[in-house]
Short mmCIF file of N, CA and C in Angstrom, two decimals:
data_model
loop_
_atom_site.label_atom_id
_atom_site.label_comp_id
_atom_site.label_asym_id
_atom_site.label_seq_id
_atom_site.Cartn_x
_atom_site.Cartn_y
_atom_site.Cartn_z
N UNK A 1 1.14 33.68 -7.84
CA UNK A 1 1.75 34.35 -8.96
C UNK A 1 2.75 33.50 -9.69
N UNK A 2 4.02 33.60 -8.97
CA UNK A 2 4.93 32.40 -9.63
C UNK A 2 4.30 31.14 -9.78
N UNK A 3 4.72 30.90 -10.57
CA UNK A 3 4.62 29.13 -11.23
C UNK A 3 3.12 29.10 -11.51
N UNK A 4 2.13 30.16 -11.44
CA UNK A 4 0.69 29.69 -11.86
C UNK A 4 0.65 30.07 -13.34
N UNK A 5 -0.54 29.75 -13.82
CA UNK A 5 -0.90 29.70 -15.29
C UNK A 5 -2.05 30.39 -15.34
N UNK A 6 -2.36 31.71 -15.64
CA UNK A 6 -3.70 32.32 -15.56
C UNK A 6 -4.50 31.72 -17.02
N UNK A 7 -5.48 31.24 -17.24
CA UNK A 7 -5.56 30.91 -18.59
C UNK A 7 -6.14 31.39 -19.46
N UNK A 8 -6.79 32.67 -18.74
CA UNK A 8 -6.99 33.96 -19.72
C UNK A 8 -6.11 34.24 -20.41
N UNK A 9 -4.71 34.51 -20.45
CA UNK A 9 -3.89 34.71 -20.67
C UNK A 9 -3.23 33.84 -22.07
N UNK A 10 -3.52 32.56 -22.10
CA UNK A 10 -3.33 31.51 -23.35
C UNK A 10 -4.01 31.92 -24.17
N UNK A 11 -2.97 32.05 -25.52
CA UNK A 11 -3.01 32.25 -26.75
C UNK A 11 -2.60 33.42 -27.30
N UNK A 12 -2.77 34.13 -28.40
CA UNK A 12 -1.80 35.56 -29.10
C UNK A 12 -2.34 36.78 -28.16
N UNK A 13 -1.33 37.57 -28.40
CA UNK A 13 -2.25 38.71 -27.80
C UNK A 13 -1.33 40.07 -28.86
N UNK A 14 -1.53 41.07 -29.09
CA UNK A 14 -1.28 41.78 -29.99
C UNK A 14 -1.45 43.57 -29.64
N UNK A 15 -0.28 43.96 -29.68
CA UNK A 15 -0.19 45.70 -29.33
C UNK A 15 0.65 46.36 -30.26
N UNK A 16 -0.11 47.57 -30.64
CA UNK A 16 -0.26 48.19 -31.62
C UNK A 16 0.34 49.56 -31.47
N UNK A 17 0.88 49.92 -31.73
CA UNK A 17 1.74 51.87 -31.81
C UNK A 17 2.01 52.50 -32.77
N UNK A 18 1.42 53.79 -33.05
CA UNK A 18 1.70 54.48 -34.35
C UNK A 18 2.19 55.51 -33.74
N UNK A 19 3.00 56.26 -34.71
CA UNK A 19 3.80 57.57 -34.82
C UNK A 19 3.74 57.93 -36.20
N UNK A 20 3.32 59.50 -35.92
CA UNK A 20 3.87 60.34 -37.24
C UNK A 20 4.21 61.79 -36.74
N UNK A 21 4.68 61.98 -38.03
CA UNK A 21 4.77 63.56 -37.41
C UNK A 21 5.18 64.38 -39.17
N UNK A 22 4.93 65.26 -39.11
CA UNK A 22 5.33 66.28 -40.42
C UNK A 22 6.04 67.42 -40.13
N UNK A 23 6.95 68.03 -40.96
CA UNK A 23 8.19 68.77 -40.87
C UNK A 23 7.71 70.13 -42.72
N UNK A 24 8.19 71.05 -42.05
CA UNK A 24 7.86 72.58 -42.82
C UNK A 24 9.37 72.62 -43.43
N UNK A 25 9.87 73.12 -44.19
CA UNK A 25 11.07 73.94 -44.46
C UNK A 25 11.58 73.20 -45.58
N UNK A 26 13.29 73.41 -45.94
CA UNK A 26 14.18 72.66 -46.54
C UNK A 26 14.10 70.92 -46.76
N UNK A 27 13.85 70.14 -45.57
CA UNK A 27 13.90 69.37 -45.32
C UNK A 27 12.46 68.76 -44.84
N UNK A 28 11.34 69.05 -45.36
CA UNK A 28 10.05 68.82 -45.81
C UNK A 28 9.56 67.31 -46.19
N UNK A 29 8.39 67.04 -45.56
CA UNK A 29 8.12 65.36 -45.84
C UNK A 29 7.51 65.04 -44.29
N UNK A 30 6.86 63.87 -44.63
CA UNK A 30 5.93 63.18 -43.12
C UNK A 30 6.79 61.78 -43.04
N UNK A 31 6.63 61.75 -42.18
CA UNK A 31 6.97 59.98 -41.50
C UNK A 31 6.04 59.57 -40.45
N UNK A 32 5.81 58.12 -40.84
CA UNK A 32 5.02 57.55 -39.78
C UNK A 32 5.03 56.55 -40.29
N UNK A 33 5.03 55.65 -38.96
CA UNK A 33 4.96 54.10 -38.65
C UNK A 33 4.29 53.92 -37.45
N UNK A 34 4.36 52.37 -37.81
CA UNK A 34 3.33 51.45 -37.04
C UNK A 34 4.32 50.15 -36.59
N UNK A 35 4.39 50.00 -34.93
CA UNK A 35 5.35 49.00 -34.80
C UNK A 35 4.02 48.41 -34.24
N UNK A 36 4.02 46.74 -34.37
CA UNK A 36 3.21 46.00 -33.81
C UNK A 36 4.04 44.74 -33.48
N UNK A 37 3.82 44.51 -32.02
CA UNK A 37 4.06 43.64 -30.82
C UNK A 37 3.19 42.61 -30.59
N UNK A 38 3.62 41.06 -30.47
CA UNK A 38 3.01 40.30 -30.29
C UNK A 38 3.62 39.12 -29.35
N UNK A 39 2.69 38.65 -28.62
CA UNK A 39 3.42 37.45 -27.65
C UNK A 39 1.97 36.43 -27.90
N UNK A 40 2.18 35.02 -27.51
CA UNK A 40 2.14 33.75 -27.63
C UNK A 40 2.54 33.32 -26.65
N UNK A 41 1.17 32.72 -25.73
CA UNK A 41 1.03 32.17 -24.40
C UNK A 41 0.57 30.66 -24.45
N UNK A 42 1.44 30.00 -24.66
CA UNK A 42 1.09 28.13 -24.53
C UNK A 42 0.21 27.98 -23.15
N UNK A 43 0.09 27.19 -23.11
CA UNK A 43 -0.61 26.26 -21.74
C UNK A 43 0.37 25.81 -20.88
N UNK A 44 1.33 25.36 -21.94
CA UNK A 44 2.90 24.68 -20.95
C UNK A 44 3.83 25.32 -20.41
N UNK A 45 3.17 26.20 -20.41
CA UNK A 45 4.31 27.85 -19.38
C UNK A 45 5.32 28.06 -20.47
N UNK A 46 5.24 27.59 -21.71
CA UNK A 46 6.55 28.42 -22.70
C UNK A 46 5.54 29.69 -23.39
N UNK A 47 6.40 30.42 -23.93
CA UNK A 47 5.59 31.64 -24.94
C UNK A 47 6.69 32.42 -26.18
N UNK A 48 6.53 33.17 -26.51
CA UNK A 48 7.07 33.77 -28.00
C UNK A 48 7.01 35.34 -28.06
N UNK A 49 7.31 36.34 -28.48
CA UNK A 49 7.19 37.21 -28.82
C UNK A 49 8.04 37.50 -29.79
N UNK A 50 7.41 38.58 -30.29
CA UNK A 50 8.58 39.53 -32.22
C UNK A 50 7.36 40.64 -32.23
N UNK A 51 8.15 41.36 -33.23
CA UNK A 51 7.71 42.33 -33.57
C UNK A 51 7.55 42.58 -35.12
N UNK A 52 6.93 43.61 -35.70
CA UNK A 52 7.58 44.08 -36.52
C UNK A 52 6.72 45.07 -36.89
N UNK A 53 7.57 45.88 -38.18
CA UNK A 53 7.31 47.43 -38.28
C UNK A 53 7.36 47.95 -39.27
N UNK A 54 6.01 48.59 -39.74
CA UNK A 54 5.77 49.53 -41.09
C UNK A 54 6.29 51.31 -40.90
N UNK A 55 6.67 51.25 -42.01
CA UNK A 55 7.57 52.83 -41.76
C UNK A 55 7.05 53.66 -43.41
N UNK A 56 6.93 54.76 -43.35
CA UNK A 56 6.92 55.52 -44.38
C UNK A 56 7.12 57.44 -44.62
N UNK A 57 7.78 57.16 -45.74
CA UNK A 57 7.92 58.73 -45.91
C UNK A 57 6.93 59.23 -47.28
N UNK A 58 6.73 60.35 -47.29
CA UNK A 58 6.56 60.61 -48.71
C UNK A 58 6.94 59.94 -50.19
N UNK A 59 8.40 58.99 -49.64
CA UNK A 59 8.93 58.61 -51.17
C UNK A 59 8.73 57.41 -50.70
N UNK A 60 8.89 56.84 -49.73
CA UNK A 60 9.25 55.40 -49.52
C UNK A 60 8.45 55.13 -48.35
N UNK A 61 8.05 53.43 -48.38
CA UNK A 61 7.45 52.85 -47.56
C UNK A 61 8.43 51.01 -46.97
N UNK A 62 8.72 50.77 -45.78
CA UNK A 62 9.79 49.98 -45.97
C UNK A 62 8.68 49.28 -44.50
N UNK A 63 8.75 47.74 -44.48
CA UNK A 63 8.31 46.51 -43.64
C UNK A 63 9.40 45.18 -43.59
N UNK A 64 9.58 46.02 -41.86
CA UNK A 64 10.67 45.22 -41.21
C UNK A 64 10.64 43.46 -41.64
N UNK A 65 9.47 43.06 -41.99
CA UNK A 65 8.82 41.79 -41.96
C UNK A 65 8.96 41.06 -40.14
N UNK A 66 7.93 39.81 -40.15
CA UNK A 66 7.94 39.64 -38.75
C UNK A 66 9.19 38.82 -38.26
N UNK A 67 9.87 39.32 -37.32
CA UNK A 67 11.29 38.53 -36.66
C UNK A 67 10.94 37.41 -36.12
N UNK A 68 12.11 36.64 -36.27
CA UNK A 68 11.73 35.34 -35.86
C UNK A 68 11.23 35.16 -34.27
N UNK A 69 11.25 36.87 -33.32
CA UNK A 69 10.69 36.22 -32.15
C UNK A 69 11.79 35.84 -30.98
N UNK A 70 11.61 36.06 -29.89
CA UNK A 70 12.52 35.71 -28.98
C UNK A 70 11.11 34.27 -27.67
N UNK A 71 12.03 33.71 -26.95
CA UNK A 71 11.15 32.42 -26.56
C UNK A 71 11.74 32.70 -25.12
N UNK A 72 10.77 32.01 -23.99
CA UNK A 72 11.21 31.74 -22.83
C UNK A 72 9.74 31.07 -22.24
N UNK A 73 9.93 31.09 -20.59
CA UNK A 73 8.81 31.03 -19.99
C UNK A 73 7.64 31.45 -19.12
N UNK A 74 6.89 31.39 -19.06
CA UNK A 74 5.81 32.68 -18.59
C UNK A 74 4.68 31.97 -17.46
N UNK A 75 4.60 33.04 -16.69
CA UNK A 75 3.57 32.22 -15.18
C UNK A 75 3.13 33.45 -14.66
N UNK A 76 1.68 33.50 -14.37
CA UNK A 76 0.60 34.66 -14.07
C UNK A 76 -0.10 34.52 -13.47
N UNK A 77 -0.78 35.21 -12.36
CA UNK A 77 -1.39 35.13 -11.47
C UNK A 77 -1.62 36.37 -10.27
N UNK A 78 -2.71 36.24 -9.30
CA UNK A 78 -2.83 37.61 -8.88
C UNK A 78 -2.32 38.99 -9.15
N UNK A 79 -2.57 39.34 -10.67
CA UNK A 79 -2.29 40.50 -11.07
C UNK A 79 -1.18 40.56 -11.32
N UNK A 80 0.00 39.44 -11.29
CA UNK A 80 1.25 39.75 -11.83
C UNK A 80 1.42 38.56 -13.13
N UNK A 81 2.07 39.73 -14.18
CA UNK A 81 2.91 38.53 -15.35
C UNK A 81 4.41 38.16 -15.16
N UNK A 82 4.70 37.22 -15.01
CA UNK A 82 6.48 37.11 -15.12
C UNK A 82 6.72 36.50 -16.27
N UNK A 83 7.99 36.75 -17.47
CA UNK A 83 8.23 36.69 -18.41
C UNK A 83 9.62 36.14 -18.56
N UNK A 84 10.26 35.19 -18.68
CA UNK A 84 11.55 34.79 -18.48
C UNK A 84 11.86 34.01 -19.65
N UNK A 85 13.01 34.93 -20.76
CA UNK A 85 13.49 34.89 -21.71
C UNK A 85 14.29 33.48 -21.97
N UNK A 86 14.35 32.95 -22.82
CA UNK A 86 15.86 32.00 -22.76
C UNK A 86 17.06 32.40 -22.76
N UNK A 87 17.27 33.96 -22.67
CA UNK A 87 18.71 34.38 -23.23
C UNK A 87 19.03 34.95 -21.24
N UNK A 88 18.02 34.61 -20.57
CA UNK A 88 18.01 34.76 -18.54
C UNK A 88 17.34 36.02 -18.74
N UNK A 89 17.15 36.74 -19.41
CA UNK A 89 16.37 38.07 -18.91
C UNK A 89 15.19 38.19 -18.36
N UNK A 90 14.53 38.81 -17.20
CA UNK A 90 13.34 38.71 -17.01
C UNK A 90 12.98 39.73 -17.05
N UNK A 91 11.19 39.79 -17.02
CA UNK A 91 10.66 41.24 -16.78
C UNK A 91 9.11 40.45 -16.04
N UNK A 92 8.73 41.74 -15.09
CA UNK A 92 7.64 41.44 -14.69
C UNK A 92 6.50 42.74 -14.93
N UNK A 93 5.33 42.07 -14.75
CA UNK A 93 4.18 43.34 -15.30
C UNK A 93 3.10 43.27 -14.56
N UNK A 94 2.18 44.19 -13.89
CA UNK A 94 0.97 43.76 -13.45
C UNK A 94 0.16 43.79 -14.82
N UNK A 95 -0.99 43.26 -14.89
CA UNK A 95 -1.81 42.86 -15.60
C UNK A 95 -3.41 43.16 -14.95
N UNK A 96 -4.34 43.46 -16.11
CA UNK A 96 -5.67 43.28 -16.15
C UNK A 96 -5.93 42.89 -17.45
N UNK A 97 -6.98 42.02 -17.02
CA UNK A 97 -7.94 41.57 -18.23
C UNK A 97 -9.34 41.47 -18.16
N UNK A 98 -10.03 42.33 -19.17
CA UNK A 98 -11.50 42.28 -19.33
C UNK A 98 -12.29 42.22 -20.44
N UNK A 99 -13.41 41.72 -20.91
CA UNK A 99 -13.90 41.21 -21.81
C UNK A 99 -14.28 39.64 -22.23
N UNK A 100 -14.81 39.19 -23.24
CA UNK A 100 -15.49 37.87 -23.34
C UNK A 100 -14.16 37.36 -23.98
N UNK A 101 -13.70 35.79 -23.59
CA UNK A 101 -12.42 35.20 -24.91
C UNK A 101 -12.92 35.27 -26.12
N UNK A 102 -11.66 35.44 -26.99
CA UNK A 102 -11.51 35.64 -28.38
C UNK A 102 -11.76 37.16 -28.57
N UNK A 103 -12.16 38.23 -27.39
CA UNK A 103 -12.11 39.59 -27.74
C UNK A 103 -11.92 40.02 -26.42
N UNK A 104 -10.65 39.59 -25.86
CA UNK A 104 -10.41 40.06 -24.52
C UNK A 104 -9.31 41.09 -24.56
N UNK A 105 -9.47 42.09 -23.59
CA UNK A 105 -8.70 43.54 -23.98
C UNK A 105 -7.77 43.48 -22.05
N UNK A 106 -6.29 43.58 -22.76
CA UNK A 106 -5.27 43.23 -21.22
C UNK A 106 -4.74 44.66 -21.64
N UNK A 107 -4.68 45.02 -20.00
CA UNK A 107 -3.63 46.66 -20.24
C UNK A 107 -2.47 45.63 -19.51
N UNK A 108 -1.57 45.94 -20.05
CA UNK A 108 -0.36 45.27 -18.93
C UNK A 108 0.57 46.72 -18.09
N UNK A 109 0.90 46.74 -17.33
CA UNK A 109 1.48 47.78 -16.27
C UNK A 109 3.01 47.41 -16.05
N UNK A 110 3.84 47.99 -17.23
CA UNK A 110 5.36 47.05 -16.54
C UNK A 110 5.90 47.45 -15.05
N UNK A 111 6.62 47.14 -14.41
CA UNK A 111 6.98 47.38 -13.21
C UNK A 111 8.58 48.58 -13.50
N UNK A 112 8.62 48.31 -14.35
CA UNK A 112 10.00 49.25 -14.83
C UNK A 112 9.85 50.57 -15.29
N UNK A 113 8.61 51.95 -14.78
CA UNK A 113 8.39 52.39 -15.21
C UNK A 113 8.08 52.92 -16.14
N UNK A 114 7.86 52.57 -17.30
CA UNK A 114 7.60 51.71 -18.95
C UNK A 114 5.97 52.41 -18.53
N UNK A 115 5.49 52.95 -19.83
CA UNK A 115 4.04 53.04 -19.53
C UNK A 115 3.15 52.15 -19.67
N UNK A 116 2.03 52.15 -19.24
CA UNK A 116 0.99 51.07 -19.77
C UNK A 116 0.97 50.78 -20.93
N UNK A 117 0.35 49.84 -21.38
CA UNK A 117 0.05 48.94 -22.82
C UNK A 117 -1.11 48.40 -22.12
N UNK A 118 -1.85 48.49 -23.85
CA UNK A 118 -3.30 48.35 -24.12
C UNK A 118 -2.83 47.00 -25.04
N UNK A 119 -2.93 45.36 -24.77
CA UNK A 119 -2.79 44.74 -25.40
C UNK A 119 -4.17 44.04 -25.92
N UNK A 120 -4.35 43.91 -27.00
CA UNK A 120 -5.92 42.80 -27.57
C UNK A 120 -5.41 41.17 -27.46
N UNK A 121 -6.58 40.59 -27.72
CA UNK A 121 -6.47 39.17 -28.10
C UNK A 121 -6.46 38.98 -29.69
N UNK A 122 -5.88 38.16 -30.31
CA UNK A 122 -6.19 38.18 -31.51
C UNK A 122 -6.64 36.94 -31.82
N UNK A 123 -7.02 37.04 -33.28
CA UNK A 123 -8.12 35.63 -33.66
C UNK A 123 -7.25 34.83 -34.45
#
C-alpha cells in the first residue's frame, strides 16, 4: 500500500454532484448546482486536486471558475489510496477500479465515514 504506485490510478480522474431543490410560497424560486471534483495522479507519486462549481437560481447563474488546486503526494495499492497534502494533511480511502483505460470507473470509499464516490477517468 504505502509507497506503491497503482498505475491504474495515473492521470485525471473526475467526480461529479448535483443538487437542486424548489421552494412554494413568499420566497419562491429553484436552486441547483453542480460541484465538480478533480484530482491528477503523476507517475512520480505527486498529484493535484480543485474544484469548482456551477450554481443557479431563477435570476442568476454564478461559476466559481476552476481553483488553483491544492498539491501533495499520493501512493496506492491493495485497495488503499493515501493522499498527503503539502499543507501535512492526510486522508486515506479504499478504492476500486473497473473498466478498460481511458474509460475507467473508481468508487473510492473514504475511511472517515464520508460516503462513497463514484469517480470517472477523464480524457
Amino acid at each position: 500500500g504505502e509507497g506503491e504506485k497503482d498505475p491504474r490510478l495515473i492521470g485525471t480522474w473526475r467526480y461529479e454532484s448535483y443538487y437542486s431543490s424548489s421552494s412554494s410560497g413568499y420566497s419562491s424560486g429553484n436552486f441547483s448546482s453542480t460541484s465538480i471534483r478533480y484530482m491528477v495522479f503523476q507517475p512520480d507519486g505527486t498529484f493535484r486536486s480543485g474544484s469548482r462549481l456551477f450554481a443557479s437560481t431563477d435570476a442568476v447563474t454564478a461559476d466559481t471558475g476552476e481553483d488553483p488546486g491544492e498539491h501533495g503526494r499520493w501512493s496506492a495499492g491493495d485497495g488503499k489510496l493515501y493522499l498527503m497534502w503539502d499543507d501535512g494533511s492526510y486522508a486515506e480511502h479504499g478504492y476500486y477500479i473497473e473498466g478498460q483505460p481511458g474509460s475507467q470507473k473508481m468508487l473510492l470509499k473514504p475511511t472517515n465515514g464520508s460516503k462513497d464516490q463514484l469517480w470517472e477517468q477523464a480524457q
